[in-house]
Amino acid sequence: MKKILSMLLLLVCVLTGCSSEPEHTVTFVEGRQMLLLEEYNCVAVFTQYTNGSDKTAIPADNVTVKAFQNGIELSPLVPTGEKTENYSQCDASVQSGVTADIVWFFQLDDDSTVSVELSGGEKVDVELTK
């Protein structure tokens, strides 16, 4: 019975693509306060996103980047089609096998420290400066 269950589990993993490595990863590079579109006071979270899947993908659909102030999640802003310091927006398509520089924007509530959480468990505090 154990052999049958082991074989079934192996078959399910082969058919569904089980892997110990995530297909999509994101890592923190830098965070800083910026004025977005000359109107919104934001924190810009600069990251590197890797599309390890076999299809073109959008980072915002496949990884999580969240920002918080005072324990409350900040609202994301996405200036579609705009590059920021050569970083593409989180809604830009990234081809299979590519690592891309991706930026995420969040509208600030105040000048307190921003806590950033990324899928994969990475957590970083960003101190704001004027």
Short mmCIF file of C-alpha atoms in Angstrom, two decimals:
data_model
loop_
_atom_site.label_atom_id
_atom_site.label_comp_id
_atom_site.label_asym_id
_atom_site.label_seq_id
_atom_site.Cartn_x
_atom_site.Cartn_y
_atom_site.Cartn_z
CA MET A 1 0.00 0.00 0.00
CA LYS A 2 2.85 2.41 0.85
CA LYS A 3 4.46 1.74 -2.54
CA ILE A 4 1.21 2.49 -4.34
CA LEU A 5 0.76 5.78 -2.44
CA SER A 6 4.38 6.75 -3.11
CA MET A 7 3.98 6.01 -6.82
CA LEU A 8 0.74 8.03 -6.96
CA LEU A 9 2.38 10.99 -5.22
CA LEU A 10 5.31 10.85 -7.63
CA LEU A 11 2.94 10.70 -10.59
CA VAL A 12 0.96 13.70 -9.30
CA CYS A 13 4.19 15.68 -8.88
CA VAL A 14 5.35 14.83 -12.38
CA LEU A 15 1.99 15.75 -13.92
CA THR A 16 1.50 18.97 -11.95
CA GLY A 17 5.10 20.16 -11.96
CA CYS A 18 5.92 19.74 -8.27
CA SER A 19 9.28 21.26 -7.51
CA SER A 20 11.21 22.38 -4.48
CA GLU A 21 12.11 25.61 -6.31
CA PRO A 22 9.41 28.26 -6.82
CA GLU A 23 8.68 29.16 -10.43
CA HIS A 24 8.48 32.87 -9.63
CA THR A 25 10.71 34.68 -7.15
CA VAL A 26 11.12 38.27 -6.02
CA THR A 27 13.92 39.80 -3.96
CA PHE A 28 14.26 43.24 -2.39
CA VAL A 29 16.84 45.64 -3.84
CA GLU A 30 15.97 49.05 -2.36
CA GLY A 31 13.10 51.11 -1.02
CA ARG A 32 12.73 54.87 -0.88
CA GLN A 33 10.21 57.68 -0.79
CA MET A 34 9.28 59.21 -4.17
CA LEU A 35 6.73 61.55 -5.67
CA LEU A 36 4.82 59.59 -8.31
CA LEU A 37 3.30 61.41 -11.28
CA GLU A 38 4.04 64.70 -9.45
CA GLU A 39 0.99 64.00 -7.31
CA TYR A 40 1.28 60.94 -5.06
CA ASN A 41 3.65 60.63 -2.10
CA CYS A 42 4.79 57.01 -2.36
CA VAL A 43 7.33 54.46 -1.33
CA ALA A 44 9.01 52.80 -4.30
CA VAL A 45 10.04 49.20 -3.69
CA PHE A 46 12.71 48.16 -6.19
CA THR A 47 13.02 44.40 -6.70
CA GLN A 48 14.37 41.68 -8.93
CA TYR A 49 11.76 39.27 -10.24
CA THR A 50 12.64 35.93 -11.84
CA ASN A 51 10.19 34.12 -14.08
CA GLY A 52 11.28 30.49 -13.74
CA SER A 53 8.14 29.17 -15.39
CA ASP A 54 7.83 28.04 -18.98
CA LYS A 55 5.44 30.89 -19.93
CA THR A 56 5.50 34.66 -20.12
CA ALA A 57 4.18 36.05 -16.83
CA ILE A 58 3.27 39.27 -15.04
CA PRO A 59 5.06 39.72 -11.68
CA ALA A 60 1.98 41.17 -9.94
CA ASP A 61 0.06 38.00 -10.83
CA ASN A 62 2.70 35.59 -9.55
CA VAL A 63 4.47 37.09 -6.52
CA THR A 64 3.38 39.21 -3.58
CA VAL A 65 4.88 42.51 -2.49
CA LYS A 66 3.03 44.33 0.30
CA ALA A 67 3.85 47.51 2.19
CA PHE A 68 2.52 48.55 5.61
CA GLN A 69 2.61 51.63 7.80
CA ASN A 70 1.62 51.36 11.44
CA GLY A 71 0.51 47.77 10.75
CA ILE A 72 -1.98 48.76 8.03
CA GLU A 73 -1.48 47.73 4.38
CA LEU A 74 -0.80 50.60 1.97
CA SER A 75 -2.65 51.01 -1.32
CA PRO A 76 -0.64 50.06 -4.43
CA LEU A 77 -0.33 52.37 -7.42
CA VAL A 78 0.68 51.15 -10.89
CA PRO A 79 1.62 53.75 -13.52
CA THR A 80 1.21 51.26 -16.38
CA GLY A 81 3.73 51.59 -19.20
CA GLU A 82 6.09 53.89 -17.28
CA LYS A 83 9.66 52.96 -16.36
CA THR A 84 11.23 54.28 -13.18
CA GLU A 85 15.04 54.46 -13.16
CA ASN A 86 15.08 51.63 -15.74
CA TYR A 87 12.81 49.47 -13.57
CA SER A 88 9.65 48.13 -15.23
CA GLN A 89 6.27 48.27 -13.51
CA CYS A 90 4.88 45.23 -11.70
CA ASP A 91 2.28 44.75 -14.46
CA ALA A 92 4.88 44.37 -17.25
CA SER A 93 5.10 40.95 -18.93
CA VAL A 94 8.35 39.04 -18.33
CA GLN A 95 9.35 36.18 -20.58
CA SER A 96 10.21 32.71 -19.33
CA GLY A 97 13.68 32.35 -17.84
CA VAL A 98 14.25 36.10 -17.44
CA THR A 99 15.21 38.06 -14.32
CA ALA A 100 13.88 41.62 -14.53
CA ASP A 101 14.17 44.80 -12.47
CA ILE A 102 10.63 45.53 -11.25
CA VAL A 103 9.32 48.46 -9.16
CA TRP A 104 6.22 48.51 -6.95
CA PHE A 105 4.63 51.74 -5.67
CA PHE A 106 2.53 52.22 -2.54
CA GLN A 107 0.80 55.43 -1.49
CA LEU A 108 2.06 56.63 1.90
CA ASP A 109 -0.22 57.48 4.80
CA ASP A 110 2.42 59.44 6.75
CA ASP A 111 6.20 59.67 7.28
CA SER A 112 6.56 56.59 9.51
CA THR A 113 8.69 53.57 8.64
CA VAL A 114 7.33 51.28 5.92
CA SER A 115 7.41 47.53 6.50
CA VAL A 116 7.71 45.56 3.25
CA GLU A 117 6.80 41.87 2.95
CA LEU A 118 7.64 39.80 -0.13
CA SER A 119 6.44 36.34 -1.10
CA GLY A 120 9.07 33.88 -0.01
CA GLY A 121 9.12 35.39 3.48
CA GLU A 122 11.55 38.32 3.02
CA LYS A 123 10.69 41.30 5.29
CA VAL A 124 12.41 44.69 5.15
CA ASP A 125 11.86 48.02 6.89
CA VAL A 126 12.22 51.18 4.80
CA GLU A 127 13.01 54.40 6.65
CA LEU A 128 11.54 57.41 4.86
CA THR A 129 13.56 60.56 4.22
CA LYS A 130 12.43 63.87 2.88
#
